Amino acid sequence: MKWRRSAKSSSSSGSTGPGPGPAQAAGTADLQRQVGELSSEAQALMVSGFSADAAPLQQEARRLMYVLVERDPGDREAKLMLGSLLYGLGSTLVSARQPDRALAALTECAGVYEELAELGEPDMRPLVADVRARKAQVLTQLGRGVSAVMESDQAVMTYLDLGADNSAHPLCLDLARVLTLNANVLYSYGDHDLAVCSADWGVRFYLSRAEAINSGSLAESFMHGRYLRGAAGIAARVHSEQGRPEIALAVGATEVHSARAMARSNAPEDLAHLASALTRHGLVLRDAGRTDEGGELIEEGHRLDPATAAEAEATGNGDEPLSASFSAALAAAARRLGDDRVPSALRDLAFDPADRATTVVPSLRCQTQTAPAVATMLAGLAVDLLNDPDPSSAREAGLLGREAHYLFAAASRAQVMSMRYQFHDYGATWARMLLALIPAFENSPGGAVIAEDLAGWLGGITVQLQPFALMDQVTARLVEECNTLLERLLP
């Protein structure tokens, strides 16, 4: 298997240091002891379910760690400890339902790890990738799906670049975990074709390492089991949505099996997940003609957790997500705008998720060097759909427009030559598409946060276009239009 691109075609990090206090006079060994004690106490509270009480202890430990770092800025070990503490703080704040503060802690953590990487500290890339994957989950909770997809994209690409797609690689299980998290982000805010491919590969990698997982510690087995359960759940939903019942049944059985194993914890969350998995799989079995078998699972789910099972039965696959699939959006565009309006180069980017496809993130959709050109075609299609009188076209416009944005952003991140030396053209196309897309999201149910998220990206593009505005009146008017929208949307 080869992970390659198809040949067819900022959040505030918060405070960065402590204020003066008694810690300044304490000895280094004493500060290290205090940090250790605070971290241990916070961990005990976390295990007991008191995340909100654990967070202040970790914040104090963070403050003391900055004292140690400032005393010896060259102490990489202290910075590694600081990064680990910030990563843990981010997790605690997520559990305490404080996503904004969690995002700030994780952004701060990423900065520490990236600084260490620049200093030559080895093995930092997986740590940075893990922080990005965790940030993507928090951004998803906050509704900032566009930024979530880009963070998750980078996390997955890091592990693929490190060769973790080999089942014998020591980072294979880390890749499986990140692919599962990526599938969750894409299911909510991306292309469902990408989401199901990511989930499928997460399941495959976990099953290929089942023996190693089962022979590990109980804590690790439960951790990987929960991720396997999540990947299988998303795969079952999308395969069912896209009309592949045989695959949906197979992977749904995997979800139920792993959910039963996790429910041995008797944790309310695990029991609720089992009830939901039983009910959803039962519904798929019933639709496939296996009525008695499906009915038994649905009844079991209702006995286990009546409220959760009733919700799963009433909503089928859950609330309708923001996104559909790239291939379906292209087909809809062809029906509404005409076949000749959808270039063959875009049609060639569609793929069959059931054919072991390895396109699991937007930046793998095409070669990096061709991404700006592909994004330009997608941007034009999205704008045309927004102008289509059929109100249902807005859904496809939103998906294709976001896919264009992801490719523009990926090419910019990779410093593709055309994005560097032709930004006057590609950047203007990117900005004009966002100017059309942002109001569409702003006026759609639940789309206001996406609009603000996109506006944040538009702000960065506008800054890059400013120098061209001094020489070109067309670009000057575009920049002025962008600034008007930004002043309205962003504080």
Short mmCIF file of C-alpha atoms in Angstrom, two decimals:
data_model
loop_
_atom_site.label_atom_id
_atom_site.label_comp_id
_atom_site.label_asym_id
_atom_site.label_seq_id
_atom_site.Cartn_x
_atom_site.Cartn_y
_atom_site.Cartn_z
CA MET A 1 0.00 0.00 0.00
CA LYS A 2 1.31 3.42 -0.86
CA TRP A 3 0.13 6.64 0.67
CA ARG A 4 0.51 9.26 -2.01
CA ARG A 5 -1.26 12.10 -3.65
CA SER A 6 -3.38 11.27 -6.65
CA ALA A 7 -1.49 11.54 -9.93
CA LYS A 8 -4.74 12.48 -11.66
CA SER A 9 -4.67 15.78 -10.97
CA SER A 10 -4.73 30.87 14.94
CA SER A 11 -5.68 30.85 18.26
CA SER A 12 -4.24 32.88 21.12
CA SER A 13 -1.90 30.89 23.34
CA GLY A 14 -2.53 32.96 26.40
CA SER A 15 0.08 33.96 28.94
CA THR A 16 3.61 32.74 28.28
CA GLY A 17 5.22 33.23 31.62
CA PRO A 18 4.69 33.70 35.35
CA GLY A 19 4.62 36.83 37.36
CA PRO A 20 6.99 37.41 40.25
CA GLY A 21 6.27 35.55 43.44
CA PRO A 22 7.67 33.24 46.11
CA ALA A 23 8.67 30.72 43.46
CA GLN A 24 11.40 33.07 42.25
CA ALA A 25 13.29 32.53 45.49
CA ALA A 26 12.80 28.77 45.67
CA GLY A 27 15.58 26.40 44.66
CA THR A 28 15.41 24.45 41.42
CA ALA A 29 15.09 21.09 43.17
CA ASP A 30 12.31 22.46 45.36
CA LEU A 31 10.40 23.78 42.33
CA GLN A 32 10.76 20.46 40.56
CA ARG A 33 9.39 18.70 43.64
CA GLN A 34 6.43 21.10 43.78
CA VAL A 35 5.65 20.56 40.10
CA GLY A 36 5.76 16.79 40.62
CA GLU A 37 3.44 16.95 43.62
CA LEU A 38 0.97 19.22 41.84
CA SER A 39 0.96 17.00 38.78
CA SER A 40 0.41 13.86 40.84
CA GLU A 41 -2.44 15.43 42.77
CA ALA A 42 -4.03 16.66 39.54
CA GLN A 43 -3.73 13.19 38.00
CA ALA A 44 -5.47 11.64 41.00
CA LEU A 45 -8.31 14.12 40.67
CA MET A 46 -8.59 13.43 36.94
CA VAL A 47 -8.85 9.69 37.52
CA SER A 48 -11.60 10.33 40.05
CA GLY A 49 -13.50 12.47 37.57
CA PHE A 50 -12.78 15.88 39.11
CA SER A 51 -11.28 17.58 36.04
CA ALA A 52 -12.39 21.08 37.03
CA ASP A 53 -10.53 20.72 40.35
CA ALA A 54 -7.43 19.31 38.66
CA ALA A 55 -7.02 22.19 36.20
CA PRO A 56 -5.96 24.88 38.75
CA LEU A 57 -3.26 22.55 40.09
CA GLN A 58 -1.89 22.03 36.59
CA GLN A 59 -2.03 25.78 35.97
CA GLU A 60 0.09 26.35 39.06
CA ALA A 61 2.51 23.64 37.92
CA ARG A 62 2.69 25.40 34.55
CA ARG A 63 3.57 28.69 36.28
CA LEU A 64 6.37 27.04 38.24
CA MET A 65 7.72 25.34 35.11
CA TYR A 66 8.07 28.73 33.44
CA VAL A 67 10.16 29.86 36.40
CA LEU A 68 12.48 26.90 35.80
CA VAL A 69 12.63 27.56 32.05
CA GLU A 70 13.44 31.24 32.56
CA ARG A 71 16.25 30.36 34.97
CA ASP A 72 17.90 28.19 32.34
CA PRO A 73 16.51 28.87 28.83
CA GLY A 74 18.86 26.25 27.40
CA ASP A 75 17.44 23.45 29.53
CA ARG A 76 15.62 21.33 26.95
CA GLU A 77 14.52 18.81 29.55
CA ALA A 78 12.61 21.53 31.38
CA LYS A 79 10.95 22.59 28.13
CA LEU A 80 9.99 18.98 27.41
CA MET A 81 8.42 18.79 30.87
CA LEU A 82 6.60 22.06 30.21
CA GLY A 83 5.25 20.75 26.92
CA SER A 84 4.04 17.54 28.55
CA LEU A 85 2.37 19.51 31.32
CA LEU A 86 0.60 21.79 28.82
CA TYR A 87 -0.59 18.78 26.82
CA GLY A 88 -2.04 17.28 29.99
CA LEU A 89 -3.61 20.61 30.94
CA GLY A 90 -5.29 20.76 27.54
CA SER A 91 -6.75 17.29 28.10
CA THR A 92 -7.95 18.23 31.57
CA LEU A 93 -9.64 21.39 30.32
CA VAL A 94 -11.39 19.40 27.59
CA SER A 95 -12.73 17.02 30.24
CA ALA A 96 -13.74 20.03 32.34
CA ARG A 97 -15.73 21.36 29.34
CA GLN A 98 -13.56 24.45 28.94
CA PRO A 99 -12.66 24.13 25.23
CA ASP A 100 -11.48 27.72 24.72
CA ARG A 101 -8.93 27.42 27.53
CA ALA A 102 -8.00 23.93 26.34
CA LEU A 103 -7.26 25.31 22.86
CA ALA A 104 -5.04 28.03 24.36
CA ALA A 105 -3.07 25.45 26.38
CA LEU A 106 -2.62 23.16 23.38
CA THR A 107 -1.54 26.06 21.16
CA GLU A 108 1.01 27.00 23.80
CA CYS A 109 2.15 23.37 23.94
CA ALA A 110 2.60 23.24 20.16
CA GLY A 111 4.77 26.36 20.37
CA VAL A 112 7.04 24.74 22.98
CA TYR A 113 7.44 21.54 20.96
CA GLU A 114 8.02 23.41 17.70
CA GLU A 115 10.73 25.51 19.38
CA LEU A 116 12.43 22.33 20.59
CA ALA A 117 12.22 20.85 17.09
CA GLU A 118 13.91 23.96 15.67
CA LEU A 119 16.67 23.54 18.27
CA GLY A 120 17.32 20.03 16.98
CA GLU A 121 15.65 18.04 19.74
CA PRO A 122 14.96 14.57 18.28
CA ASP A 123 11.58 12.84 17.99
CA MET A 124 9.55 16.03 18.23
CA ARG A 125 7.50 15.57 15.05
CA PRO A 126 5.14 12.94 16.51
CA LEU A 127 4.61 15.10 19.59
CA VAL A 128 3.71 18.12 17.47
CA ALA A 129 1.39 15.92 15.38
CA ASP A 130 -0.36 14.64 18.51
CA VAL A 131 -0.94 18.20 19.71
CA ARG A 132 -2.41 19.09 16.31
CA ALA A 133 -4.73 16.08 16.44
CA ARG A 134 -5.88 17.09 19.92
CA LYS A 135 -6.35 20.72 18.82
CA ALA A 136 -8.48 19.50 15.92
CA GLN A 137 -10.84 17.77 18.34
CA VAL A 138 -11.17 20.93 20.44
CA LEU A 139 -11.74 23.09 17.37
CA THR A 140 -14.46 20.65 16.30
CA GLN A 141 -16.14 21.06 19.68
CA LEU A 142 -16.01 24.82 19.21
CA GLY A 143 -17.59 24.52 15.75
CA ARG A 144 -14.45 25.80 14.00
CA GLY A 145 -14.48 22.93 11.57
CA VAL A 146 -12.37 24.49 8.82
CA SER A 147 -9.40 25.01 11.12
CA ALA A 148 -10.03 21.58 12.67
CA VAL A 149 -9.71 19.86 9.29
CA MET A 150 -6.42 21.63 8.54
CA GLU A 151 -4.90 20.76 11.93
CA SER A 152 -5.97 17.14 11.54
CA ASP A 153 -4.61 17.04 7.98
CA GLN A 154 -1.17 18.06 9.21
CA ALA A 155 -1.25 15.51 12.03
CA VAL A 156 -2.04 12.64 9.66
CA MET A 157 0.52 13.76 7.07
CA THR A 158 3.26 13.86 9.71
CA TYR A 159 2.71 10.22 10.65
CA LEU A 160 2.50 9.16 7.00
CA ASP A 161 5.74 11.00 6.24
CA LEU A 162 7.35 9.12 9.14
CA GLY A 163 6.36 5.78 7.57
CA ALA A 164 3.86 4.80 10.26
CA ASP A 165 1.53 3.20 7.68
CA ASN A 166 3.65 0.03 7.94
CA SER A 167 1.94 -2.24 10.48
CA ALA A 168 5.36 -3.16 11.89
CA HIS A 169 6.33 0.48 12.47
CA PRO A 170 6.54 1.52 16.14
CA LEU A 171 4.25 4.49 15.40
CA CYS A 172 1.56 2.42 13.62
CA LEU A 173 -0.87 2.50 16.54
CA ASP A 174 -0.31 6.24 16.88
CA LEU A 175 -1.28 6.62 13.23
CA ALA A 176 -4.37 4.46 13.81
CA ARG A 177 -5.38 6.74 16.68
CA VAL A 178 -4.82 9.91 14.65
CA LEU A 179 -6.71 8.47 11.67
CA THR A 180 -9.65 7.77 13.97
CA LEU A 181 -9.60 11.33 15.31
CA ASN A 182 -9.28 12.60 11.74
CA ALA A 183 -12.31 10.58 10.67
CA ASN A 184 -14.31 12.19 13.45
CA VAL A 185 -13.37 15.70 12.27
CA LEU A 186 -14.06 14.91 8.62
CA TYR A 187 -17.41 13.30 9.41
CA SER A 188 -18.54 16.58 10.95
CA TYR A 189 -16.84 19.13 8.69
CA GLY A 190 -15.27 17.46 5.69
CA ASP A 191 -15.80 15.05 2.83
CA HIS A 192 -17.44 11.79 3.94
CA ASP A 193 -15.42 9.90 1.32
CA LEU A 194 -12.26 11.02 3.13
CA ALA A 195 -13.84 10.35 6.52
CA VAL A 196 -14.73 6.74 5.76
CA CYS A 197 -11.32 6.03 4.20
CA SER A 198 -9.63 7.41 7.30
CA ALA A 199 -11.89 5.36 9.58
CA ASP A 200 -11.41 2.18 7.53
CA TRP A 201 -7.64 2.44 7.71
CA GLY A 202 -7.82 3.13 11.43
CA VAL A 203 -9.79 -0.11 11.85
CA ARG A 204 -7.37 -2.05 9.64
CA PHE A 205 -4.31 -0.88 11.54
CA TYR A 206 -5.89 -1.63 14.90
CA LEU A 207 -6.94 -5.12 13.83
CA SER A 208 -3.47 -5.79 12.39
CA ARG A 209 -1.98 -5.02 15.81
CA ALA A 210 -4.66 -6.76 17.88
CA GLU A 211 -2.23 -9.24 19.43
CA ALA A 212 0.13 -6.51 20.57
CA ILE A 213 -2.77 -4.49 22.00
CA ASN A 214 -4.20 -7.45 23.89
CA SER A 215 -0.81 -8.32 25.37
CA GLY A 216 -0.25 -4.78 26.61
CA SER A 217 -1.42 -3.13 29.79
CA LEU A 218 -5.12 -2.97 30.59
CA ALA A 219 -5.07 0.83 30.38
CA GLU A 220 -3.54 0.76 26.89
CA SER A 221 -5.95 -1.95 25.74
CA PHE A 222 -8.92 0.14 26.83
CA MET A 223 -7.49 3.27 25.21
CA HIS A 224 -6.97 1.56 21.84
CA GLY A 225 -10.28 -0.26 22.18
CA ARG A 226 -12.14 3.02 22.48
CA TYR A 227 -10.41 4.40 19.39
CA LEU A 228 -11.19 1.21 17.45
CA ARG A 229 -14.81 1.52 18.55
CA GLY A 230 -14.90 5.11 17.30
CA ALA A 231 -13.31 4.32 13.93
CA ALA A 232 -15.62 1.37 13.34
CA GLY A 233 -18.64 3.49 14.29
CA ILE A 234 -17.86 6.20 11.75
CA ALA A 235 -17.04 3.63 9.07
CA ALA A 236 -20.33 1.81 9.67
CA ARG A 237 -22.34 5.03 9.47
CA VAL A 238 -20.79 6.28 6.24
CA HIS A 239 -20.82 2.93 4.46
CA SER A 240 -24.49 2.65 5.38
CA GLU A 241 -25.19 6.23 4.23
CA GLN A 242 -23.44 5.58 0.92
CA GLY A 243 -25.28 2.33 0.14
CA ARG A 244 -22.68 -0.32 1.02
CA PRO A 245 -24.68 -2.48 3.47
CA GLU A 246 -22.34 -5.49 3.42
CA ILE A 247 -19.35 -3.39 4.49
CA ALA A 248 -21.51 -1.49 6.97
CA LEU A 249 -22.59 -4.77 8.57
CA ALA A 250 -19.03 -6.06 8.84
CA VAL A 251 -17.57 -2.93 10.37
CA GLY A 252 -20.69 -2.41 12.49
CA ALA A 253 -20.09 -5.82 14.03
CA THR A 254 -16.57 -4.67 14.89
CA GLU A 255 -17.99 -1.59 16.59
CA VAL A 256 -20.43 -3.68 18.65
CA HIS A 257 -17.70 -6.17 19.62
CA SER A 258 -15.34 -3.42 20.78
CA ALA A 259 -18.18 -1.54 22.47
CA ARG A 260 -19.05 -4.68 24.48
CA ALA A 261 -15.43 -4.99 25.58
CA MET A 262 -15.26 -1.33 26.63
CA ALA A 263 -18.56 -1.60 28.51
CA ARG A 264 -16.87 -3.95 30.98
CA SER A 265 -15.61 -0.78 32.63
CA ASN A 266 -19.23 -0.05 33.64
CA ALA A 267 -18.47 3.62 32.97
CA PRO A 268 -21.70 5.44 32.05
CA GLU A 269 -20.17 6.77 28.82
CA ASP A 270 -19.09 3.28 27.69
CA LEU A 271 -22.48 1.78 28.53
CA ALA A 272 -24.25 4.54 26.60
CA HIS A 273 -21.99 3.98 23.60
CA LEU A 274 -22.78 0.27 23.68
CA ALA A 275 -26.52 0.99 23.73
CA SER A 276 -26.14 3.32 20.75
CA ALA A 277 -23.93 0.86 18.82
CA LEU A 278 -26.33 -2.04 19.44
CA THR A 279 -29.29 0.00 18.27
CA ARG A 280 -27.64 1.39 15.15
CA HIS A 281 -26.23 -1.98 14.13
CA GLY A 282 -29.60 -3.57 14.79
CA LEU A 283 -31.24 -1.10 12.45
CA VAL A 284 -28.75 -1.93 9.68
CA LEU A 285 -29.33 -5.67 10.22
CA ARG A 286 -33.07 -5.14 10.03
CA ASP A 287 -32.75 -3.13 6.81
CA ALA A 288 -30.63 -5.95 5.37
CA GLY A 289 -33.48 -8.44 6.00
CA ARG A 290 -32.01 -9.98 9.15
CA THR A 291 -35.07 -8.85 11.12
CA ASP A 292 -34.90 -11.16 14.14
CA GLU A 293 -31.18 -10.61 14.71
CA GLY A 294 -31.54 -6.86 14.34
CA GLY A 295 -34.55 -6.74 16.63
CA GLU A 296 -32.67 -8.56 19.38
CA LEU A 297 -29.86 -6.00 19.32
CA ILE A 298 -32.29 -3.07 19.32
CA GLU A 299 -34.11 -4.57 22.33
CA GLU A 300 -30.81 -5.11 24.13
CA GLY A 301 -29.86 -1.50 23.51
CA HIS A 302 -33.17 -0.29 24.95
CA ARG A 303 -32.75 -2.46 28.06
CA LEU A 304 -29.25 -1.13 28.61
CA ASP A 305 -29.96 2.60 28.17
CA PRO A 306 -33.51 3.41 27.02
CA ALA A 307 -32.88 7.12 26.38
CA THR A 308 -29.71 6.63 24.33
CA ALA A 309 -31.20 3.74 22.36
CA ALA A 310 -34.37 5.71 21.63
CA GLU A 311 -32.31 8.62 20.35
CA ALA A 312 -30.23 6.33 18.14
CA GLU A 313 -33.36 4.66 16.77
CA ALA A 314 -35.16 7.94 16.16
CA THR A 315 -32.30 9.61 14.34
CA GLY A 316 -30.84 6.62 12.52
CA ASN A 317 -27.30 7.74 11.85
CA GLY A 318 -27.59 10.74 14.13
CA ASP A 319 -28.12 14.40 13.34
CA GLU A 320 -27.51 15.23 9.70
CA PRO A 321 -23.91 16.45 9.48
CA LEU A 322 -22.81 19.58 7.71
CA SER A 323 -21.07 17.65 4.97
CA ALA A 324 -21.92 15.02 2.39
CA SER A 325 -19.35 13.57 0.01
CA PHE A 326 -17.13 15.20 -2.59
CA SER A 327 -18.28 12.79 -5.30
CA ALA A 328 -21.95 13.43 -4.53
CA ALA A 329 -21.39 17.19 -4.54
CA LEU A 330 -19.74 17.01 -7.98
CA ALA A 331 -22.63 14.92 -9.31
CA ALA A 332 -25.13 17.44 -7.96
CA ALA A 333 -23.17 20.30 -9.52
CA ALA A 334 -23.27 18.55 -12.89
CA ARG A 335 -27.05 18.09 -12.64
CA ARG A 336 -27.75 21.68 -11.70
CA LEU A 337 -25.13 23.55 -13.73
CA GLY A 338 -24.64 21.17 -16.63
CA ASP A 339 -22.08 18.42 -17.30
CA ASP A 340 -19.81 20.79 -19.18
CA ARG A 341 -19.42 22.96 -16.07
CA VAL A 342 -17.66 20.20 -14.10
CA PRO A 343 -14.16 19.69 -15.56
CA SER A 344 -12.93 16.13 -16.05
CA ALA A 345 -9.91 17.01 -13.90
CA LEU A 346 -12.28 17.38 -10.94
CA ARG A 347 -14.24 14.23 -11.77
CA ASP A 348 -10.95 12.32 -11.77
CA LEU A 349 -10.42 13.30 -8.14
CA ALA A 350 -13.46 11.31 -7.01
CA PHE A 351 -12.73 7.79 -5.78
CA ASP A 352 -14.44 4.69 -4.45
CA PRO A 353 -13.97 4.49 -0.66
CA ALA A 354 -14.68 0.75 -0.79
CA ASP A 355 -11.62 0.12 -2.99
CA ARG A 356 -9.00 0.47 -0.22
CA ALA A 357 -8.43 4.08 -1.25
CA THR A 358 -5.68 5.86 0.67
CA THR A 359 -6.93 9.43 0.24
CA VAL A 360 -7.62 10.18 3.90
CA VAL A 361 -7.04 13.96 4.12
CA PRO A 362 -7.74 16.85 1.73
CA SER A 363 -4.07 17.50 0.97
CA LEU A 364 -3.77 13.96 -0.50
CA ARG A 365 -6.52 14.65 -3.01
CA CYS A 366 -4.04 15.75 -5.68
CA GLN A 367 -0.35 16.51 -6.17
CA THR A 368 0.77 19.46 -4.07
CA GLN A 369 2.11 21.33 -7.09
CA THR A 370 -1.24 21.12 -8.87
CA ALA A 371 -3.31 21.98 -5.78
CA PRO A 372 -3.65 25.72 -6.57
CA ALA A 373 -5.01 24.98 -10.05
CA VAL A 374 -7.41 22.32 -8.74
CA ALA A 375 -8.51 24.66 -5.94
CA THR A 376 -9.19 27.37 -8.51
CA MET A 377 -11.51 25.07 -10.45
CA LEU A 378 -13.32 24.05 -7.27
CA ALA A 379 -13.63 27.68 -6.18
CA GLY A 380 -15.29 28.63 -9.47
CA LEU A 381 -17.71 25.72 -9.16
CA ALA A 382 -18.59 26.67 -5.58
CA VAL A 383 -19.33 30.29 -6.53
CA ASP A 384 -21.50 29.17 -9.46
CA LEU A 385 -23.49 26.90 -7.14
CA LEU A 386 -24.00 29.77 -4.70
CA ASN A 387 -25.52 31.75 -7.56
CA ASP A 388 -27.79 28.85 -8.55
CA PRO A 389 -31.48 29.53 -7.75
CA ASP A 390 -31.95 26.02 -6.31
CA PRO A 391 -31.59 26.54 -2.53
CA SER A 392 -30.22 23.02 -2.08
CA SER A 393 -27.15 24.01 -4.14
CA ALA A 394 -25.80 25.87 -1.14
CA ARG A 395 -24.93 22.58 0.59
CA GLU A 396 -22.75 21.39 -2.30
CA ALA A 397 -21.27 24.87 -2.64
CA GLY A 398 -20.27 24.78 1.02
CA LEU A 399 -18.53 21.42 0.68
CA LEU A 400 -16.75 22.17 -2.60
CA GLY A 401 -15.79 25.64 -1.39
CA ARG A 402 -14.26 24.22 1.78
CA GLU A 403 -12.38 21.61 -0.26
CA ALA A 404 -11.00 24.42 -2.42
CA HIS A 405 -9.98 26.27 0.73
CA TYR A 406 -8.21 23.17 2.12
CA LEU A 407 -6.21 22.77 -1.10
CA PHE A 408 -5.26 26.45 -1.24
CA ALA A 409 -4.20 26.30 2.42
CA ALA A 410 -2.23 23.07 1.93
CA ALA A 411 -0.39 24.51 -1.08
CA SER A 412 0.36 27.69 0.85
CA ARG A 413 1.62 25.65 3.83
CA ALA A 414 3.87 23.63 1.51
CA GLN A 415 5.14 26.87 -0.07
CA VAL A 416 4.28 25.67 -3.57
CA MET A 417 6.06 27.86 -6.12
CA SER A 418 2.88 29.07 -7.81
CA MET A 419 1.42 30.15 -4.46
CA ARG A 420 4.60 32.05 -3.66
CA TYR A 421 5.14 33.75 -6.99
CA GLN A 422 1.57 33.98 -8.32
CA PHE A 423 -0.24 34.84 -5.10
CA HIS A 424 -1.63 37.93 -6.81
CA ASP A 425 -3.75 35.52 -8.89
CA TYR A 426 -4.34 32.51 -6.66
CA GLY A 427 -4.71 34.55 -3.49
CA ALA A 428 -7.27 36.79 -5.17
CA THR A 429 -9.27 33.76 -6.34
CA TRP A 430 -9.11 32.31 -2.83
CA ALA A 431 -10.28 35.58 -1.29
CA ARG A 432 -13.15 36.08 -3.77
CA MET A 433 -14.43 32.58 -3.08
CA LEU A 434 -14.37 33.20 0.68
CA LEU A 435 -16.16 36.52 0.19
CA ALA A 436 -18.98 34.56 -1.45
CA LEU A 437 -18.86 31.59 0.90
CA ILE A 438 -18.73 33.38 4.25
CA PRO A 439 -22.13 35.16 3.95
CA ALA A 440 -23.69 31.89 2.77
CA PHE A 441 -22.53 30.16 5.94
CA GLU A 442 -23.38 33.17 8.07
CA ASN A 443 -27.00 33.01 6.92
CA SER A 444 -27.38 29.23 7.21
CA PRO A 445 -28.56 27.40 10.35
CA GLY A 446 -25.59 26.71 12.61
CA GLY A 447 -23.14 28.22 10.13
CA ALA A 448 -22.16 31.40 11.98
CA VAL A 449 -19.10 29.86 13.64
CA ILE A 450 -17.91 28.42 10.32
CA ALA A 451 -18.29 31.89 8.82
CA GLU A 452 -16.13 33.38 11.58
CA ASP A 453 -13.58 30.58 11.15
CA LEU A 454 -13.32 31.25 7.42
CA ALA A 455 -13.12 34.98 8.12
CA GLY A 456 -10.04 34.34 10.23
CA TRP A 457 -8.38 32.68 7.26
CA LEU A 458 -9.54 35.51 4.96
CA GLY A 459 -7.79 37.97 7.26
CA GLY A 460 -4.45 36.25 6.64
CA ILE A 461 -5.02 36.16 2.88
CA THR A 462 -5.94 39.85 2.86
CA VAL A 463 -2.67 40.78 4.60
CA GLN A 464 -0.74 38.91 1.90
CA LEU A 465 -2.67 40.72 -0.83
CA GLN A 466 -2.01 44.18 0.62
CA PRO A 467 1.30 44.79 -1.23
CA PHE A 468 -0.39 44.03 -4.57
CA ALA A 469 -3.17 46.50 -3.76
CA LEU A 470 -0.61 49.32 -3.94
CA MET A 471 0.00 48.54 -7.62
CA ASP A 472 -3.35 47.20 -8.85
CA GLN A 473 -6.73 48.92 -8.47
CA VAL A 474 -8.65 45.65 -8.93
CA THR A 475 -6.75 44.07 -6.03
CA ALA A 476 -7.14 47.27 -4.02
CA ARG A 477 -10.93 47.06 -4.36
CA LEU A 478 -10.81 43.36 -3.43
CA VAL A 479 -8.76 44.11 -0.30
CA GLU A 480 -11.18 46.88 0.64
CA GLU A 481 -14.12 44.50 0.26
CA CYS A 482 -12.35 41.90 2.39
CA ASN A 483 -11.59 44.43 5.12
CA THR A 484 -15.22 45.56 5.18
CA LEU A 485 -16.41 42.01 5.77
CA LEU A 486 -13.69 41.37 8.36
CA GLU A 487 -14.56 44.48 10.33
CA ARG A 488 -18.14 43.31 10.50
CA LEU A 489 -17.44 39.71 11.50
CA LEU A 490 -14.30 39.78 13.60
CA PRO A 491 -13.80 41.77 16.81
#
